[in-house]
Amino acid sequence: MEKEEQYLKERLEEQIVWYDKKSIFCQKCYKYTKIVIGLCAISLSPLAVLKVQYTDSLLVFIGALIAVLEYFLSINHFQERWLQYRITCGCVKSFV
């Protein structure tokens, strides 16, 4: 009986570590991508006012970058996965 309990405890601890790492990874991906999107969006207005060479091309590039990053977030579901991994990790911890 003790071997079974030892196995379950070790197995659950492995699962907790796995879910914790995945949660942290998804959280970082989500937050860093959102920061880049925010900085790009904030930079659009000041750049639009400037009358410097290549401003139009830069504005198009930044707009496209925002769209690509938002698409990246939408297909990878980092926020949803981050929260789900965190919830699952908490549930598994309650069994230990």
CSV table of N, CA, C and O in Angstrom, one decimal:
chain,number,residue,atom,x,y,z
A,1,MET,N,0.8,-1.2,0.0
A,1,MET,CA,0.0,0.0,0.0
A,1,MET,C,0.9,1.3,0.0
A,1,MET,O,0.5,2.2,-0.6
A,2,GLU,N,2.0,1.2,0.7
A,2,GLU,CA,2.9,2.4,0.8
A,2,GLU,C,3.5,2.7,-0.5
A,2,GLU,O,3.7,3.8,-0.9
A,3,LYS,N,3.8,1.6,-1.3
A,3,LYS,CA,4.4,1.8,-2.6
A,3,LYS,C,3.5,2.6,-3.5
A,3,LYS,O,3.9,3.4,-4.3
A,4,GLU,N,2.2,2.2,-3.5
A,4,GLU,CA,1.2,2.9,-4.3
A,4,GLU,C,1.1,4.4,-3.9
A,4,GLU,O,1.0,5.2,-4.8
A,5,GLU,N,1.0,4.7,-2.7
A,5,GLU,CA,1.0,6.1,-2.2
A,5,GLU,C,2.2,6.8,-2.6
A,5,GLU,O,2.1,8.0,-3.1
A,6,GLN,N,3.4,6.2,-2.5
A,6,GLN,CA,4.6,6.8,-2.9
A,6,GLN,C,4.6,7.1,-4.4
A,6,GLN,O,5.0,8.2,-4.9
A,7,TYR,N,4.1,6.1,-5.2
A,7,TYR,CA,4.0,6.3,-6.7
A,7,TYR,C,3.1,7.4,-7.0
A,7,TYR,O,3.4,8.3,-7.8
A,8,LEU,N,1.9,7.4,-6.4
A,8,LEU,CA,0.9,8.5,-6.7
A,8,LEU,C,1.5,9.9,-6.3
A,8,LEU,O,1.3,10.8,-7.1
A,9,LYS,N,2.1,10.0,-5.2
A,9,LYS,CA,2.7,11.2,-4.8
A,9,LYS,C,3.7,11.7,-5.8
A,9,LYS,O,3.7,12.9,-6.2
A,10,GLU,N,4.6,10.9,-6.2
A,10,GLU,CA,5.7,11.2,-7.1
A,10,GLU,C,5.1,11.6,-8.5
A,10,GLU,O,5.5,12.6,-9.1
A,11,ARG,N,4.1,10.8,-8.9
A,11,ARG,CA,3.4,11.1,-10.2
A,11,ARG,C,2.7,12.4,-10.1
A,11,ARG,O,2.8,13.2,-11.1
A,12,LEU,N,2.0,12.7,-9.1
A,12,LEU,CA,1.3,14.0,-8.9
A,12,LEU,C,2.2,15.2,-8.9
A,12,LEU,O,2.0,16.2,-9.4
A,13,GLU,N,3.4,15.0,-8.2
A,13,GLU,CA,4.4,16.1,-8.1
A,13,GLU,C,4.9,16.4,-9.5
A,13,GLU,O,5.2,17.5,-9.8
A,14,GLU,N,5.2,15.3,-10.3
A,14,GLU,CA,5.6,15.5,-11.7
A,14,GLU,C,4.6,16.3,-12.5
A,14,GLU,O,4.9,17.2,-13.2
A,15,GLN,N,3.3,16.0,-12.3
A,15,GLN,CA,2.3,16.7,-13.0
A,15,GLN,C,2.2,18.1,-12.5
A,15,GLN,O,2.0,19.0,-13.4
A,16,ILE,N,2.3,18.4,-11.3
A,16,ILE,CA,2.3,19.8,-10.7
A,16,ILE,C,3.4,20.6,-11.4
A,16,ILE,O,3.2,21.7,-11.8
A,17,VAL,N,4.6,20.0,-11.4
A,17,VAL,CA,5.7,20.7,-12.0
A,17,VAL,C,5.5,21.0,-13.5
A,17,VAL,O,5.7,22.1,-14.0
A,18,TRP,N,5.0,20.0,-14.2
A,18,TRP,CA,4.7,20.1,-15.7
A,18,TRP,C,3.7,21.2,-15.9
A,18,TRP,O,3.9,22.1,-16.7
A,19,TYR,N,2.5,21.2,-15.2
A,19,TYR,CA,1.5,22.2,-15.4
A,19,TYR,C,2.0,23.6,-14.9
A,19,TYR,O,1.6,24.6,-15.6
A,20,ASP,N,2.8,23.7,-13.9
A,20,ASP,CA,3.3,24.9,-13.5
A,20,ASP,C,4.2,25.5,-14.5
A,20,ASP,O,4.1,26.7,-14.8
A,21,LYS,N,5.1,24.7,-15.1
A,21,LYS,CA,6.0,25.2,-16.2
A,21,LYS,C,5.2,25.7,-17.4
A,21,LYS,O,5.5,26.7,-18.0
A,22,LYS,N,4.2,24.9,-17.8
A,22,LYS,CA,3.4,25.3,-18.9
A,22,LYS,C,2.7,26.6,-18.7
A,22,LYS,O,2.5,27.4,-19.6
A,23,SER,N,2.1,26.7,-17.5
A,23,SER,CA,1.4,27.9,-17.1
A,23,SER,C,2.3,29.1,-17.2
A,23,SER,O,1.9,30.2,-17.7
A,24,ILE,N,3.5,29.0,-16.6
A,24,ILE,CA,4.5,30.1,-16.7
A,24,ILE,C,4.8,30.5,-18.1
A,24,ILE,O,4.9,31.7,-18.5
A,25,PHE,N,5.1,29.5,-18.9
A,25,PHE,CA,5.4,29.7,-20.3
A,25,PHE,C,4.3,30.4,-21.1
A,25,PHE,O,4.6,31.4,-21.8
A,26,CYS,N,3.1,30.0,-20.9
A,26,CYS,CA,2.0,30.6,-21.6
A,26,CYS,C,1.7,32.0,-21.1
A,26,CYS,O,1.4,32.9,-21.9
A,27,GLN,N,1.9,32.2,-19.8
A,27,GLN,CA,1.7,33.6,-19.2
A,27,GLN,C,2.8,34.5,-19.8
A,27,GLN,O,2.4,35.6,-20.2
A,28,LYS,N,4.0,34.1,-19.9
A,28,LYS,CA,5.1,34.9,-20.4
A,28,LYS,C,4.8,35.3,-21.9
A,28,LYS,O,5.0,36.4,-22.3
A,29,CYS,N,4.5,34.2,-22.7
A,29,CYS,CA,4.2,34.5,-24.1
A,29,CYS,C,3.0,35.5,-24.3
A,29,CYS,O,3.1,36.4,-25.1
A,30,TYR,N,2.0,35.3,-23.5
A,30,TYR,CA,0.8,36.2,-23.6
A,30,TYR,C,1.2,37.6,-23.2
A,30,TYR,O,1.0,38.6,-23.9
A,31,LYS,N,1.8,37.8,-22.0
A,31,LYS,CA,2.2,39.1,-21.5
A,31,LYS,C,3.2,39.8,-22.4
A,31,LYS,O,3.0,41.0,-22.7
A,32,TYR,N,4.2,39.1,-22.8
A,32,TYR,CA,5.3,39.8,-23.7
A,32,TYR,C,4.7,40.2,-25.0
A,32,TYR,O,5.0,41.3,-25.5
A,33,THR,N,3.9,39.3,-25.6
A,33,THR,CA,3.2,39.7,-26.9
A,33,THR,C,2.3,40.9,-26.7
A,33,THR,O,2.3,41.8,-27.6
A,34,LYS,N,1.5,40.9,-25.7
A,34,LYS,CA,0.6,42.0,-25.4
A,34,LYS,C,1.4,43.3,-25.2
A,34,LYS,O,1.0,44.4,-25.6
A,35,ILE,N,2.6,43.2,-24.5
A,35,ILE,CA,3.4,44.4,-24.3
A,35,ILE,C,3.9,45.0,-25.7
A,35,ILE,O,3.8,46.2,-25.9
A,36,VAL,N,4.4,44.1,-26.5
A,36,VAL,CA,4.8,44.5,-27.8
A,36,VAL,C,3.7,45.1,-28.7
A,36,VAL,O,3.9,46.2,-29.3
A,37,ILE,N,2.5,44.5,-28.6
A,37,ILE,CA,1.4,45.1,-29.3
A,37,ILE,C,1.0,46.4,-28.8
A,37,ILE,O,0.8,47.4,-29.6
A,38,GLY,N,1.0,46.6,-27.5
A,38,GLY,CA,0.7,47.9,-26.9
A,38,GLY,C,1.7,48.9,-27.2
A,38,GLY,O,1.3,50.1,-27.6
A,39,LEU,N,3.0,48.6,-27.2
A,39,LEU,CA,4.0,49.6,-27.6
A,39,LEU,C,3.9,50.0,-29.1
A,39,LEU,O,4.1,51.2,-29.4
A,40,CYS,N,3.6,49.0,-29.9
A,40,CYS,CA,3.4,49.3,-31.3
A,40,CYS,C,2.2,50.2,-31.5
A,40,CYS,O,2.3,51.2,-32.3
A,41,ALA,N,1.1,49.9,-30.8
A,41,ALA,CA,-0.1,50.7,-31.0
A,41,ALA,C,0.2,52.2,-30.5
A,41,ALA,O,-0.3,53.1,-31.1
A,42,ILE,N,0.9,52.3,-29.4
A,42,ILE,CA,1.2,53.6,-28.8
A,42,ILE,C,2.0,54.4,-29.7
A,42,ILE,O,1.9,55.6,-29.8
A,43,SER,N,2.9,53.8,-30.4
A,43,SER,CA,3.9,54.5,-31.3
A,43,SER,C,3.2,54.9,-32.6
A,43,SER,O,3.8,55.8,-33.3
A,44,LEU,N,2.1,54.4,-33.0
A,44,LEU,CA,1.5,54.8,-34.3
A,44,LEU,C,1.1,56.3,-34.4
A,44,LEU,O,1.4,56.9,-35.4
A,45,SER,N,0.5,56.8,-33.4
A,45,SER,CA,0.1,58.2,-33.4
A,45,SER,C,1.2,59.2,-33.5
A,45,SER,O,1.2,60.1,-34.4
A,46,PRO,N,2.2,59.1,-32.7
A,46,PRO,CA,3.4,60.0,-32.8
A,46,PRO,C,4.1,59.9,-34.2
A,46,PRO,O,4.5,60.9,-34.8
A,47,LEU,N,4.2,58.6,-34.7
A,47,LEU,CA,4.8,58.4,-36.0
A,47,LEU,C,4.0,59.0,-37.1
A,47,LEU,O,4.6,59.5,-38.1
A,48,ALA,N,2.7,59.0,-37.0
A,48,ALA,CA,1.8,59.5,-38.0
A,48,ALA,C,2.0,61.0,-38.1
A,48,ALA,O,1.8,61.6,-39.2
A,49,VAL,N,2.3,61.7,-37.1
A,49,VAL,CA,2.5,63.1,-37.1
A,49,VAL,C,3.8,63.5,-37.7
A,49,VAL,O,3.9,64.6,-38.3
A,50,LEU,N,4.8,62.7,-37.6
A,50,LEU,CA,6.1,63.0,-38.1
A,50,LEU,C,6.1,63.0,-39.7
A,50,LEU,O,5.4,62.2,-40.3
A,51,LYS,N,6.7,63.9,-40.2
A,51,LYS,CA,6.8,64.0,-41.7
A,51,LYS,C,8.3,63.6,-42.1
A,51,LYS,O,9.0,64.4,-42.7
A,52,VAL,N,8.7,62.4,-41.8
A,52,VAL,CA,10.0,62.0,-42.1
A,52,VAL,C,9.9,61.0,-43.2
A,52,VAL,O,8.9,60.3,-43.4
A,53,GLN,N,11.0,60.8,-43.9
A,53,GLN,CA,11.1,59.9,-45.0
A,53,GLN,C,10.8,58.5,-44.5
A,53,GLN,O,11.3,58.1,-43.4
A,54,TYR,N,10.0,57.7,-45.2
A,54,TYR,CA,9.7,56.3,-44.9
A,54,TYR,C,8.7,56.2,-43.7
A,54,TYR,O,8.5,55.1,-43.2
A,55,THR,N,8.1,57.3,-43.3
A,55,THR,CA,7.1,57.2,-42.2
A,55,THR,C,5.9,56.3,-42.6
A,55,THR,O,5.5,55.5,-41.8
A,56,ASP,N,5.4,56.5,-43.8
A,56,ASP,CA,4.3,55.7,-44.3
A,56,ASP,C,4.6,54.2,-44.3
A,56,ASP,O,3.8,53.4,-43.8
A,57,SER,N,5.8,53.9,-44.7
A,57,SER,CA,6.2,52.5,-44.8
A,57,SER,C,6.3,51.9,-43.3
A,57,SER,O,5.9,50.8,-43.1
A,58,LEU,N,6.8,52.7,-42.4
A,58,LEU,CA,7.0,52.3,-41.1
A,58,LEU,C,5.6,52.1,-40.4
A,58,LEU,O,5.4,51.1,-39.7
A,59,LEU,N,4.7,53.0,-40.7
A,59,LEU,CA,3.3,52.9,-40.2
A,59,LEU,C,2.6,51.6,-40.7
A,59,LEU,O,2.0,50.9,-39.9
A,60,VAL,N,2.8,51.3,-41.9
A,60,VAL,CA,2.2,50.1,-42.5
A,60,VAL,C,2.9,48.8,-41.9
A,60,VAL,O,2.2,47.9,-41.5
A,61,PHE,N,4.2,48.9,-41.7
A,61,PHE,CA,4.9,47.8,-41.0
A,61,PHE,C,4.4,47.5,-39.6
A,61,PHE,O,4.1,46.4,-39.2
A,62,ILE,N,4.3,48.6,-38.8
A,62,ILE,CA,3.8,48.5,-37.4
A,62,ILE,C,2.4,48.0,-37.4
A,62,ILE,O,2.0,47.1,-36.6
A,63,GLY,N,1.5,48.5,-38.3
A,63,GLY,CA,0.1,48.0,-38.3
A,63,GLY,C,0.1,46.5,-38.7
A,63,GLY,O,-0.7,45.8,-38.1
A,64,ALA,N,0.9,46.1,-39.6
A,64,ALA,CA,0.9,44.7,-40.0
A,64,ALA,C,1.5,43.8,-38.8
A,64,ALA,O,1.0,42.7,-38.6
A,65,LEU,N,2.5,44.4,-38.1
A,65,LEU,CA,3.0,43.6,-37.0
A,65,LEU,C,2.0,43.4,-35.9
A,65,LEU,O,1.9,42.3,-35.3
A,66,ILE,N,1.2,44.5,-35.6
A,66,ILE,CA,0.1,44.3,-34.7
A,66,ILE,C,-0.9,43.3,-35.1
A,66,ILE,O,-1.3,42.4,-34.3
A,67,ALA,N,-1.2,43.3,-36.3
A,67,ALA,CA,-2.2,42.3,-36.8
A,67,ALA,C,-1.6,40.9,-36.7
A,67,ALA,O,-2.3,39.9,-36.3
A,68,VAL,N,-0.4,40.7,-37.1
A,68,VAL,CA,0.3,39.4,-37.0
A,68,VAL,C,0.4,38.9,-35.6
A,68,VAL,O,0.1,37.7,-35.3
A,69,LEU,N,0.7,39.8,-34.7
A,69,LEU,CA,0.9,39.4,-33.2
A,69,LEU,C,-0.5,39.0,-32.6
A,69,LEU,O,-0.6,38.1,-31.9
A,70,GLU,N,-1.5,39.8,-33.0
A,70,GLU,CA,-2.9,39.5,-32.5
A,70,GLU,C,-3.3,38.1,-33.1
A,70,GLU,O,-4.0,37.3,-32.4
A,71,TYR,N,-3.0,37.9,-34.3
A,71,TYR,CA,-3.4,36.6,-34.9
A,71,TYR,C,-2.6,35.4,-34.2
A,71,TYR,O,-3.2,34.4,-33.9
A,72,PHE,N,-1.3,35.7,-33.9
A,72,PHE,CA,-0.5,34.7,-33.2
A,72,PHE,C,-1.1,34.4,-31.8
A,72,PHE,O,-1.2,33.2,-31.4
A,73,LEU,N,-1.6,35.4,-31.1
A,73,LEU,CA,-2.3,35.2,-29.8
A,73,LEU,C,-3.6,34.4,-30.0
A,73,LEU,O,-3.9,33.5,-29.2
A,74,SER,N,-4.3,34.8,-31.0
A,74,SER,CA,-5.6,34.1,-31.2
A,74,SER,C,-5.5,32.6,-31.6
A,74,SER,O,-6.4,31.9,-31.2
A,75,ILE,N,-4.5,32.3,-32.3
A,75,ILE,CA,-4.4,30.8,-32.7
A,75,ILE,C,-3.8,30.0,-31.6
A,75,ILE,O,-4.0,28.8,-31.6
A,76,ASN,N,-3.0,30.6,-30.8
A,76,ASN,CA,-2.3,29.8,-29.7
A,76,ASN,C,-3.0,29.8,-28.4
A,76,ASN,O,-2.7,29.0,-27.5
A,77,HIS,N,-3.9,30.7,-28.2
A,77,HIS,CA,-4.8,30.8,-27.0
A,77,HIS,C,-3.9,30.8,-25.7
A,77,HIS,O,-4.2,30.0,-24.8
A,78,PHE,N,-2.9,31.6,-25.7
A,78,PHE,CA,-2.0,31.6,-24.6
A,78,PHE,C,-2.7,32.0,-23.3
A,78,PHE,O,-2.4,31.4,-22.2
A,79,GLN,N,-3.6,33.0,-23.3
A,79,GLN,CA,-4.2,33.4,-22.1
A,79,GLN,C,-5.1,32.3,-21.5
A,79,GLN,O,-5.1,32.0,-20.3
A,80,GLU,N,-5.9,31.7,-22.4
A,80,GLU,CA,-6.8,30.6,-22.0
A,80,GLU,C,-6.0,29.4,-21.4
A,80,GLU,O,-6.3,28.8,-20.4
A,81,ARG,N,-4.9,29.0,-22.1
A,81,ARG,CA,-4.1,27.9,-21.7
A,81,ARG,C,-3.4,28.2,-20.4
A,81,ARG,O,-3.3,27.3,-19.5
A,82,TRP,N,-2.9,29.4,-20.2
A,82,TRP,CA,-2.2,29.9,-19.0
A,82,TRP,C,-3.2,29.7,-17.8
A,82,TRP,O,-2.8,29.1,-16.8
A,83,LEU,N,-4.4,30.2,-18.0
A,83,LEU,CA,-5.4,30.1,-16.9
A,83,LEU,C,-5.8,28.6,-16.6
A,83,LEU,O,-5.9,28.2,-15.5
A,84,GLN,N,-6.0,27.8,-17.7
A,84,GLN,CA,-6.4,26.4,-17.5
A,84,GLN,C,-5.3,25.6,-16.9
A,84,GLN,O,-5.6,24.8,-16.0
A,85,TYR,N,-4.0,25.8,-17.3
A,85,TYR,CA,-2.9,25.1,-16.6
A,85,TYR,C,-2.8,25.5,-15.2
A,85,TYR,O,-2.5,24.7,-14.3
A,86,ARG,N,-3.0,26.8,-14.9
A,86,ARG,CA,-3.0,27.2,-13.5
A,86,ARG,C,-4.1,26.6,-12.6
A,86,ARG,O,-3.8,26.1,-11.5
A,87,ILE,N,-5.3,26.5,-13.2
A,87,ILE,CA,-6.4,25.9,-12.5
A,87,ILE,C,-6.1,24.4,-12.3
A,87,ILE,O,-6.3,23.8,-11.2
A,88,THR,N,-5.7,23.7,-13.3
A,88,THR,CA,-5.4,22.3,-13.2
A,88,THR,C,-4.3,22.0,-12.2
A,88,THR,O,-4.3,21.1,-11.4
A,89,CYS,N,-3.2,22.9,-12.2
A,89,CYS,CA,-2.1,22.7,-11.3
A,89,CYS,C,-2.7,22.8,-9.8
A,89,CYS,O,-2.3,22.1,-9.0
A,90,GLY,N,-3.6,23.8,-9.6
A,90,GLY,CA,-4.1,24.0,-8.3
A,90,GLY,C,-5.0,22.7,-7.9
A,90,GLY,O,-5.0,22.3,-6.7
A,91,CYS,N,-5.7,22.2,-8.8
A,91,CYS,CA,-6.5,21.0,-8.5
A,91,CYS,C,-5.7,19.8,-8.2
A,91,CYS,O,-5.9,19.1,-7.3
A,92,VAL,N,-4.6,19.6,-8.9
A,92,VAL,CA,-3.7,18.5,-8.7
A,92,VAL,C,-3.0,18.7,-7.3
A,92,VAL,O,-2.8,17.7,-6.6
A,93,LYS,N,-2.7,19.9,-7.0
A,93,LYS,CA,-2.0,20.2,-5.7
A,93,LYS,C,-3.0,19.8,-4.5
A,93,LYS,O,-2.5,19.4,-3.5
A,94,SER,N,-4.3,19.9,-4.7
A,94,SER,CA,-5.2,19.6,-3.7
A,94,SER,C,-5.2,18.1,-3.4
A,94,SER,O,-5.7,17.7,-2.3
A,95,PHE,N,-4.8,17.3,-4.3
A,95,PHE,CA,-4.7,15.9,-4.0
A,95,PHE,C,-3.5,15.4,-3.3
A,95,PHE,O,-3.4,14.3,-2.8
A,96,VAL,N,-2.5,16.3,-3.3
A,96,VAL,CA,-1.2,15.9,-2.7
A,96,VAL,C,-1.3,16.0,-1.2
A,96,VAL,O,-1.9,16.8,-0.6
